[in-house]
Amino acid sequence: MDAEQMLSSLSNVTDETEFYAPMPAGYKPGKTKYVIVFGTVMSGLGKGIFSSSLAKCLQDKGLTVAPMKLEGYLNVDSGTLNPYRHGEVFVLDDGMETDMDLGTYERMLDQDLSRLHFATSGQIFTRVLDKERKGSYLGRDVQMIPHVTGEVKIKLRELAVVTDADVVFVEIGGTVGDVENAYFIEAMRELAFEEGPDSCAFVALTYIISPPMLGEQKSKAAQLGIKRLLAAGIQPHILACRGREPVSHKVREKLALYSNVRIENVFSMHDSESIYLIPDMLRGAGLDEAVIKLLKIEDRIHPESETAARQAWNDFVQRIRSAKREIRIGIMGKYTSVRDSYASIIHALEHAGTNQGCHVQIEWVDTTDVTDETAGQVLAHVDGIIVPGGFGIRGTEGKIACIKHARENGLPYLGLCYGFQMAVIEFARNVCGLEDANSTELDQDTPHAVIDILPEQKQIEGLGGNMRLGGRDMLIKPNTQAWRLFNGAPEIRMRFRHRYEVDPKYIERLEAGGMVFSGKAPDYPIMQILELPVEVHPYFIGTQAHPELQSRPLRPQPLFMGLVRAALDYSDRRQERTARQSGTKAAKSAK
Ligand code: GLN
């Protein structure tokens, strides 16, 4: 049953009762338990990493888990948000544009998520207003409580039905005290009331300040934050205290006293050297067991599955620690100062690097002032480059200059979406002789619009949700690099977020110049992967898709694996060259 059918099956709105506890068809009360994570004191504490790590601990025990992110903002999705302010837009296979935390969940849980796992206030209100227009509230005045909060509960229960989850993990964006989040918190209170005892575990993530001038940990800010939660009618069962250092017993005692949480349920979640160590840190502290006890699901656990899952994960962590080599990858980006806007790329490089036994050092390159003349110098110290996704004109000529340098000098190249389009433009101009070739996104009057707006996009107006979005199948041309990287699979699937594409009218010309289109859409002439043959260049690949969104710690994405392998080779050659050069210099000065 899909979400719409489920909605129409909700029939318990009547004018005879104040209760509004909508249960989608197929919902089995008691089957699904809920872990609800609230943030207090401040945002940016790593709530997503914490929640996903806790969810992973339970998943490792053989439980089915389903994360849900609730966002207070009124945007209908995250597509119109500036990644500079908000971090990258994470695109799900079904095309939903979400908050970057969904990426954290997909990676941690190695699970593809859908729009059912993400709700914003914009979506909730749209659904309420749609129902109101259809008369679904039967003459009632539509209120924040119970109707808007009811809609939140419907979202959670829908997710429970569709995923048949043992535990739904709810993460509420922002912090307790944000006006936007107030009704989410109220909805959680109602949920626990309706679902009954042992159904919901409330976890408050808080922060322990240690001002350097005092040299001790202070708990007042945390106490006040938790008080707000209590005032909203939520008694937390567990406190997870973030902080630089392990939280002292004294501070934990104080928090326990002020918030009615037993001290054994007040956990220190201090900084860790790597996010991949957090699941084991939670387990070590006993947080997973505390949740299981609270929810009374001891009988659903499979300890043998936990041993195997932990082993595989710990092998991965061990490989990060024992990696000996280092490569440097340059990322040419507009948002160079904000790592969150490229989170998935950074993770994809880390997954591939770990697999290949190396650390990937990222060099951020602002391309605004780079030219053909300076590109060589700018890229002298890197072993490979990535031109990531992007919009608008800033820095594009510099990116094209970097791609030219990479192409002509055997420097490994991976182009992601915009980077694919830039590679086509560079090739058209400098190899195929199409002077001033460009994308119409950058130059409306270009004589050779090798990249142009997709025909299907031409009719769409407005900024939100107007791109070619989500997972699409792709046919892979046999005996190409892409084909080898994907282990000979004839068809693969990648995720997209774009409006422009290669104009089919230039394909023949580009191919005649030596460019190979090794990935294509099955039904339309949409070029999705390009490459140069290995005889010409060791690794020059671009894709119209966003492969970074699909990389997982234990299943690195093939195009990133290819880049890292090529960069390792390049780094060997670079070091040999440097050694040779300093040898010649030393010989000369000895003379
Ligand atoms: N601006 C380009 C387009 O819309 C590329 C988009 C992207 O890199 N995500 O097609």
XYZ file of C-alpha atoms and ligand atoms in Angstrom:
601
model
C 0.000 0.000 0.000
C 1.404 3.415 -0.810
C 1.244 6.526 1.326
C -1.738 7.991 -0.528
C -3.870 4.876 -0.180
C -2.977 4.762 3.446
C -4.027 8.328 3.967
C -7.411 7.775 2.436
C -7.901 4.853 4.775
C -7.746 7.092 7.815
C -11.300 7.428 8.890
C -11.271 8.230 12.548
C -11.955 11.942 12.170
C -15.380 12.570 13.623
C -17.015 15.501 15.325
C -17.959 13.382 18.309
C -14.555 12.981 19.839
C -11.613 15.115 20.762
C -9.296 12.196 20.118
C -7.482 12.183 16.834
C -5.109 9.261 16.804
C -4.878 8.377 13.157
C -3.672 4.844 12.475
C -2.864 3.975 8.876
C -4.343 0.700 7.629
C -2.091 -2.193 8.488
C -0.610 -0.468 11.538
C 0.004 -2.940 14.334
C 0.131 -1.063 17.636
C 2.958 -2.403 19.777
C 4.924 -3.892 16.883
C 7.038 -0.814 16.203
C 8.860 0.971 18.994
C 10.207 4.504 18.742
C 13.486 6.097 19.759
C 13.157 9.866 19.655
C 16.221 12.069 19.783
C 15.930 15.731 20.787
C 18.719 18.289 20.726
C 19.197 20.761 23.542
C 21.597 23.663 24.223
C 22.638 24.064 20.602
C 22.556 22.597 17.136
C 25.578 21.147 15.398
C 26.276 18.551 18.097
C 26.230 15.691 15.627
C 22.681 14.578 16.367
C 22.528 12.746 13.034
C 25.758 10.892 13.676
C 24.649 10.009 17.188
C 21.184 8.822 16.108
C 22.474 6.863 13.138
C 25.167 5.213 15.258
C 22.599 4.196 17.841
C 20.331 2.917 15.079
C 23.264 0.926 13.714
C 23.875 -0.697 17.123
C 20.298 -1.939 17.088
C 20.452 -2.967 13.439
C 23.599 -4.967 14.202
C 21.582 -6.919 16.760
C 19.285 -8.089 13.982
C 16.512 -5.521 14.476
C 14.873 -3.749 11.536
C 15.386 -0.030 11.984
C 13.920 2.897 10.062
C 15.204 6.439 10.557
C 12.977 9.498 10.269
C 14.239 13.059 10.110
C 11.792 15.807 11.038
C 12.762 19.301 9.917
C 11.083 22.378 11.328
C 11.559 24.635 8.332
C 8.699 25.510 6.005
C 10.472 24.521 2.789
C 8.750 21.516 1.254
C 12.109 19.830 0.698
C 15.796 20.750 1.007
C 16.215 21.411 -2.722
C 15.960 25.169 -2.466
C 18.350 25.467 0.486
C 21.739 27.027 0.037
C 24.361 24.340 0.726
C 26.625 27.066 2.051
C 24.257 27.640 4.958
C 22.775 24.215 5.305
C 25.177 21.594 4.033
C 24.745 19.531 0.902
C 21.381 18.594 -0.547
C 21.188 14.814 -0.343
C 19.117 13.238 -3.115
C 17.378 9.943 -2.448
C 16.711 7.289 -5.053
C 13.056 8.324 -5.306
C 14.114 11.890 -6.106
C 13.426 13.483 -2.718
C 15.882 16.293 -1.969
C 16.744 16.028 1.693
C 18.945 17.189 4.495
C 22.490 15.824 4.590
C 21.651 13.751 7.670
C 19.807 11.321 5.415
C 23.206 10.659 3.849
C 24.611 9.894 7.282
C 21.812 7.368 7.862
C 22.203 5.732 4.447
C 25.943 5.322 4.986
C 25.779 4.173 8.592
C 22.926 1.719 8.021
C 23.888 0.769 4.446
C 20.244 1.224 3.565
C 18.499 3.147 0.763
C 15.944 5.555 2.162
C 12.880 7.153 0.573
C 10.678 10.200 1.012
C 8.884 8.335 3.792
C 11.961 8.921 5.959
C 11.940 12.687 5.733
C 9.374 15.311 6.665
C 9.526 19.078 6.835
C 6.968 21.456 8.295
C 6.350 22.508 4.686
C 5.224 18.975 3.825
C 3.167 18.508 6.974
C 1.277 21.778 6.495
C 0.738 21.084 2.793
C -0.908 17.791 3.655
C -3.070 19.372 6.333
C -4.175 22.186 4.006
C -4.901 19.733 1.179
C -7.097 17.704 3.487
C -8.851 20.810 4.710
C -9.691 21.772 1.113
C -11.066 18.295 0.498
C -13.291 18.589 3.554
C -11.586 15.711 5.305
C -11.894 17.304 8.735
C -15.713 17.146 8.638
C -16.500 20.665 9.694
C -13.972 20.821 12.489
C -11.766 23.865 12.956
C -8.313 22.641 11.944
C -5.905 23.068 14.853
C -2.240 22.620 15.614
C -3.361 20.045 18.185
C -4.675 17.533 17.242
C -4.629 17.904 13.448
C -1.134 19.124 12.653
C 0.411 16.969 15.370
C -1.823 14.148 14.066
C -0.226 14.513 10.650
C 3.217 14.036 12.209
C 2.049 10.836 13.878
C 0.628 9.621 10.570
C 4.058 10.100 8.958
C 5.731 8.017 11.663
C 3.155 5.258 11.561
C 3.206 5.126 7.769
C 6.925 4.562 7.956
C 6.363 1.830 10.532
C 3.845 0.059 8.273
C 5.877 0.289 5.065
C 9.209 -0.747 6.615
C 7.733 -3.160 9.166
C 10.399 -1.753 11.483
C 11.095 -2.984 14.971
C 12.333 0.485 15.845
C 11.683 3.824 14.153
C 14.425 6.339 14.979
C 13.082 9.871 15.007
C 15.514 12.738 14.890
C 14.039 16.176 15.402
C 16.081 18.847 13.646
C 17.334 21.922 15.495
C 16.960 22.264 19.245
C 14.221 22.189 21.835
C 13.074 25.788 22.094
C 12.905 26.511 18.350
C 9.399 27.732 17.568
C 9.329 25.566 14.429
C 9.925 22.412 16.423
C 7.387 22.954 19.176
C 4.619 20.982 17.494
C 6.961 18.091 16.638
C 7.793 17.781 20.313
C 4.122 17.907 21.201
C 3.419 15.210 18.593
C 6.054 12.981 20.232
C 4.411 13.462 23.609
C 1.065 12.441 22.116
C 2.632 9.489 20.353
C 4.050 8.109 23.602
C 0.674 8.625 25.274
C -1.219 6.802 22.536
C 1.267 3.993 22.031
C 1.440 3.322 25.750
C 4.169 2.261 28.178
C 7.491 0.867 26.851
C 6.776 2.174 23.356
C 8.998 5.242 23.135
C 12.502 5.975 24.377
C 13.143 9.698 24.664
C 16.799 10.629 24.317
C 18.028 14.164 24.969
C 21.340 15.013 23.389
C 22.922 17.828 25.303
C 26.198 19.667 25.628
C 28.499 20.102 28.598
C 30.423 23.329 28.484
C 33.986 23.508 29.800
C 35.073 27.159 29.657
C 38.877 27.297 29.444
C 39.057 30.065 32.094
C 37.333 27.819 34.638
C 39.009 24.560 33.725
C 35.954 22.539 34.794
C 32.786 21.160 33.255
C 29.607 23.165 33.764
C 26.173 21.622 33.440
C 23.837 24.627 33.751
C 23.206 25.117 30.042
C 22.408 21.415 29.748
C 20.076 21.578 32.758
C 18.179 24.513 31.278
C 17.857 22.778 27.918
C 16.475 19.645 29.535
C 14.079 21.753 31.635
C 12.519 23.026 28.407
C 11.896 19.480 27.348
C 10.318 18.687 30.712
C 8.169 21.784 30.410
C 6.900 20.439 27.077
C 5.722 17.319 28.852
C 8.571 15.063 27.803
C 10.463 13.207 30.488
C 13.681 12.030 28.844
C 14.693 8.447 29.613
C 18.278 8.895 28.501
C 20.674 11.837 28.467
C 23.595 11.755 26.062
C 26.135 14.411 26.935
C 28.362 15.750 24.210
C 31.578 17.489 25.181
C 35.258 17.594 24.392
C 36.340 15.324 27.255
C 34.561 12.469 29.068
C 31.854 13.948 31.273
C 32.703 13.675 34.994
C 30.682 11.615 37.433
C 29.828 14.764 39.371
C 28.291 16.443 36.348
C 26.363 13.295 35.453
C 25.036 13.168 39.026
C 23.932 16.755 38.884
C 22.117 16.219 35.588
C 20.461 13.090 36.928
C 19.190 14.999 39.937
C 17.849 17.925 37.915
C 16.180 15.907 35.215
C 14.822 12.749 36.920
C 17.019 10.518 34.787
C 18.749 7.681 36.602
C 22.519 8.179 36.589
C 23.161 4.933 34.725
C 21.141 6.437 31.892
C 23.246 9.617 31.739
C 25.938 8.876 29.169
C 29.101 10.700 28.197
C 29.341 11.057 24.422
C 32.585 12.965 24.198
C 34.485 13.735 21.009
C 35.862 10.788 19.120
C 38.767 10.677 16.668
C 36.502 9.230 13.960
C 32.745 8.992 13.449
C 33.196 5.307 12.647
C 34.222 4.665 16.269
C 30.964 6.017 17.662
C 28.836 2.843 17.328
C 31.345 0.942 19.433
C 31.593 3.819 21.878
C 27.807 3.713 22.388
C 27.913 -0.048 22.830
C 30.820 0.219 25.244
C 28.843 2.685 27.347
C 25.791 0.402 27.290
C 23.488 2.845 25.514
C 22.123 0.222 23.132
C 21.271 -2.081 26.027
C 19.595 0.778 27.900
C 17.324 1.443 24.888
C 16.478 -2.237 24.475
C 15.583 -2.521 28.138
C 13.407 0.585 28.011
C 11.543 -0.679 24.960
C 11.361 -4.236 26.294
C 12.539 -5.830 23.079
C 15.152 -8.178 24.534
C 13.404 -11.121 22.875
C 13.821 -9.690 19.348
C 17.633 -9.646 19.424
C 20.055 -11.957 17.606
C 23.489 -11.839 19.285
C 25.136 -13.926 16.531
C 24.275 -11.315 13.890
C 25.850 -8.669 16.112
C 29.192 -10.474 16.288
C 29.473 -10.710 12.507
C 28.374 -7.110 11.907
C 30.810 -5.750 14.490
C 33.635 -7.779 13.009
C 33.059 -6.377 9.507
C 32.796 -2.829 10.836
C 35.863 -3.128 13.067
C 37.899 -4.462 10.124
C 36.977 -1.289 8.270
C 37.955 0.914 11.235
C 41.201 -1.023 11.546
C 41.977 -0.412 7.883
C 41.546 3.355 8.417
C 44.048 3.210 11.253
C 46.597 1.069 9.479
C 46.508 2.942 6.144
C 50.099 3.847 5.392
C 50.048 5.778 2.167
C 48.646 9.196 1.485
C 47.307 10.736 -1.709
C 46.165 14.274 -2.354
C 42.974 14.989 -4.241
C 42.118 18.513 -5.304
C 38.445 19.471 -5.186
C 37.596 22.507 -7.280
C 34.667 23.989 -5.486
C 32.719 27.143 -5.002
C 31.897 26.363 -1.414
C 35.494 25.595 -0.669
C 35.372 26.775 2.906
C 32.389 24.719 3.958
C 33.074 21.033 4.199
C 29.431 20.214 4.843
C 28.488 21.280 1.339
C 30.651 18.422 -0.018
C 30.043 15.877 2.741
C 29.204 12.934 0.490
C 32.253 13.464 -1.727
C 34.515 13.591 1.315
C 33.009 10.363 2.619
C 33.176 8.639 -0.764
C 36.890 9.431 -0.960
C 37.381 8.159 2.566
C 35.587 4.873 1.786
C 37.589 4.279 -1.388
C 40.865 5.352 0.244
C 40.331 3.020 3.194
C 39.607 0.175 0.828
C 42.865 0.881 -1.000
C 44.912 1.323 2.180
C 45.534 5.050 1.904
C 44.542 8.320 3.516
C 43.027 10.822 1.128
C 44.164 14.322 1.871
C 41.769 16.861 0.355
C 43.061 20.105 -1.099
C 40.363 22.701 -1.696
C 40.999 24.744 -4.795
C 39.253 28.038 -5.421
C 39.245 28.245 -9.209
C 38.062 31.855 -9.512
C 41.446 33.121 -10.696
C 42.898 29.977 -12.297
C 43.851 30.227 -15.994
C 45.415 27.874 -18.577
C 48.764 29.394 -17.660
C 48.467 28.946 -13.895
C 46.598 25.604 -13.723
C 49.801 23.515 -13.801
C 51.237 25.374 -10.876
C 47.993 25.258 -8.891
C 47.751 21.490 -9.402
C 51.438 20.668 -8.996
C 50.966 18.928 -5.657
C 47.846 16.862 -6.210
C 47.487 13.296 -7.438
C 44.013 13.677 -8.865
C 41.199 16.186 -9.131
C 37.447 16.308 -8.780
C 35.174 18.952 -10.236
C 32.001 18.526 -8.169
C 28.402 19.494 -8.832
C 27.510 23.147 -8.992
C 25.374 25.884 -10.429
C 26.113 29.266 -11.953
C 29.095 30.861 -13.553
C 31.556 31.587 -10.755
C 34.922 29.903 -11.209
C 33.829 27.867 -14.240
C 36.574 29.066 -16.620
C 39.121 28.172 -13.917
C 37.586 24.714 -13.620
C 37.809 24.247 -17.372
C 41.492 25.280 -17.234
C 42.116 22.679 -14.504
C 40.365 19.983 -16.551
C 42.478 20.884 -19.600
C 45.617 20.529 -17.524
C 44.450 17.175 -16.132
C 43.537 15.867 -19.580
C 46.822 16.901 -21.185
C 49.049 15.716 -18.345
C 47.593 12.371 -17.363
C 46.382 13.741 -14.022
C 43.459 11.556 -12.819
C 40.138 13.299 -13.211
C 36.651 12.639 -11.909
C 33.862 15.024 -12.948
C 30.621 14.918 -10.999
C 27.560 16.338 -12.749
C 28.760 19.902 -13.365
C 32.250 18.437 -13.621
C 30.981 16.120 -16.386
C 29.511 19.088 -18.247
C 32.722 21.129 -17.835
C 34.743 18.223 -19.248
C 32.506 18.156 -22.329
C 32.923 21.909 -22.814
C 36.718 21.689 -22.423
C 36.927 18.809 -24.907
C 34.657 20.536 -27.423
C 36.740 23.708 -27.322
C 40.253 22.316 -27.176
C 40.021 18.992 -28.998
C 37.052 19.256 -31.365
C 37.798 22.843 -32.373
C 34.368 24.134 -31.395
C 35.462 27.595 -30.401
C 33.650 29.184 -27.445
C 31.632 26.038 -26.871
C 29.707 26.368 -23.636
C 26.643 25.480 -21.634
C 23.587 27.675 -22.035
C 23.525 27.851 -18.242
C 26.673 29.967 -18.545
C 26.329 31.658 -21.925
C 22.982 31.980 -23.674
C 24.625 33.122 -26.900
C 27.338 30.516 -27.261
C 27.831 29.443 -30.915
C 28.123 25.810 -29.733
C 25.744 24.944 -26.938
C 27.226 21.519 -26.262
C 25.443 21.526 -22.899
C 21.852 22.651 -23.072
C 18.738 22.500 -20.993
C 16.899 19.176 -21.078
C 13.838 19.375 -23.353
C 11.633 18.092 -20.518
C 12.935 20.910 -18.273
C 12.128 23.700 -20.708
C 8.465 23.838 -19.726
C 9.089 23.883 -15.979
C 8.887 27.178 -14.166
C 10.016 28.086 -10.650
C 12.949 26.980 -8.585
C 11.723 24.130 -6.358
C 11.773 20.484 -7.457
C 12.304 21.353 -11.104
C 15.278 19.174 -11.918
C 15.759 15.669 -13.258
C 15.965 14.062 -9.869
C 16.674 10.724 -8.283
C 17.778 7.262 -9.329
C 17.819 6.335 -13.035
C 19.041 3.246 -14.820
C 22.045 3.531 -17.041
C 23.346 1.260 -19.805
C 27.088 0.634 -19.688
C 29.053 0.191 -22.895
C 31.038 -3.067 -22.837
C 34.835 -3.023 -22.709
C 35.109 0.523 -21.415
C 36.692 1.730 -18.165
C 33.245 2.224 -16.665
C 32.307 -1.330 -17.643
C 35.423 -2.697 -15.936
C 34.859 -0.534 -12.842
C 31.292 -1.813 -12.540
C 32.516 -5.402 -12.961
C 30.989 -5.890 -16.366
C 27.443 -5.011 -15.312
C 25.402 -4.127 -18.437
C 23.098 -1.857 -16.463
C 23.594 0.134 -13.264
C 21.668 2.771 -11.354
C 22.840 6.184 -10.218
C 21.208 9.274 -8.738
C 20.759 12.555 -10.594
C 20.091 16.212 -9.886
C 20.418 18.355 -12.972
C 18.645 20.462 -15.568
C 21.228 20.517 -18.345
C 22.717 17.719 -20.449
C 24.882 17.090 -23.519
C 22.996 18.264 -26.592
C 22.623 15.025 -28.636
C 23.445 16.923 -31.795
C 27.112 17.169 -30.698
C 27.594 13.552 -29.652
C 28.999 12.405 -32.998
C 31.475 15.263 -33.105
C 32.673 14.627 -29.545
C 33.036 10.912 -30.218
C 34.964 11.627 -33.408
C 37.377 13.654 -31.258
C 37.962 10.596 -29.073
C 35.546 11.040 -26.202
C 33.742 7.826 -25.249
C 30.240 7.922 -23.805
C 30.277 4.754 -21.762
C 27.047 5.288 -19.828
C 23.744 6.276 -21.422
C 20.108 6.480 -20.413
C 18.185 3.454 -21.738
C 15.360 5.375 -23.435
C 16.638 8.845 -24.302
C 19.935 10.023 -25.795
C 21.077 11.360 -22.414
C 24.841 10.880 -21.965
C 25.565 9.823 -18.392
C 29.221 8.733 -18.228
C 32.108 9.977 -20.347
C 35.676 8.759 -20.433
C 38.869 8.894 -22.417
C 40.306 5.523 -23.482
C 43.049 4.208 -21.165
C 45.542 4.352 -24.032
C 45.073 8.136 -24.043
C 44.705 8.901 -20.346
C 45.066 6.731 -17.213
C 41.839 7.997 -15.639
C 39.600 10.648 -17.122
C 35.961 10.046 -16.249
C 32.920 12.198 -15.752
C 29.360 11.387 -14.907
C 26.188 13.392 -15.175
C 25.108 11.606 -11.995
C 26.135 11.988 -8.350
C 27.908 8.723 -7.545
C 29.108 10.168 -4.233
C 25.573 9.736 -2.880
C 25.796 5.972 -3.168
C 29.156 5.266 -1.565
C 29.029 3.252 1.647
C 31.850 2.494 4.112
C 31.964 -1.196 3.265
C 30.850 -0.751 -0.363
C 32.874 2.094 -1.862
C 31.531 3.546 -5.109
C 33.407 2.208 -8.185
C 34.166 5.560 -9.871
C 35.787 6.790 -6.644
C 37.705 3.525 -6.358
C 39.002 4.091 -9.875
C 40.068 7.637 -9.035
C 41.888 6.588 -5.859
C 43.719 3.732 -7.631
C 44.777 6.041 -10.457
C 45.847 8.708 -7.959
C 48.014 6.157 -6.125
C 49.796 5.354 -9.421
C 50.118 9.025 -10.222
C 51.583 9.725 -6.794
C 54.229 6.991 -7.367
C 55.178 8.588 -10.666
C 55.178 12.073 -9.133
C 57.500 10.956 -6.375
C 59.820 9.226 -8.849
C 59.911 12.413 -10.891
C 60.680 14.550 -7.841
C 63.387 12.095 -6.735
C 64.904 12.167 -10.225
C 64.808 15.947 -10.311
C 66.394 16.377 -6.887
C 68.964 13.715 -7.898
C 69.902 15.773 -10.954
C 70.021 18.915 -8.865
C 72.222 17.236 -6.233
C 74.515 15.880 -8.972
C 74.734 19.341 -10.526
C 75.576 21.090 -7.254
C 78.177 18.406 -6.433
C 79.979 19.252 -9.668
N 24.087 23.162 -13.122
C 24.081 21.900 -13.781
C 22.694 21.471 -14.200
O 21.734 21.956 -13.668
C 24.740 20.840 -12.933
C 23.950 20.505 -11.719
C 24.749 19.764 -10.690
O 25.978 19.771 -10.724
N 24.091 19.165 -9.738
O 22.549 20.628 -15.033
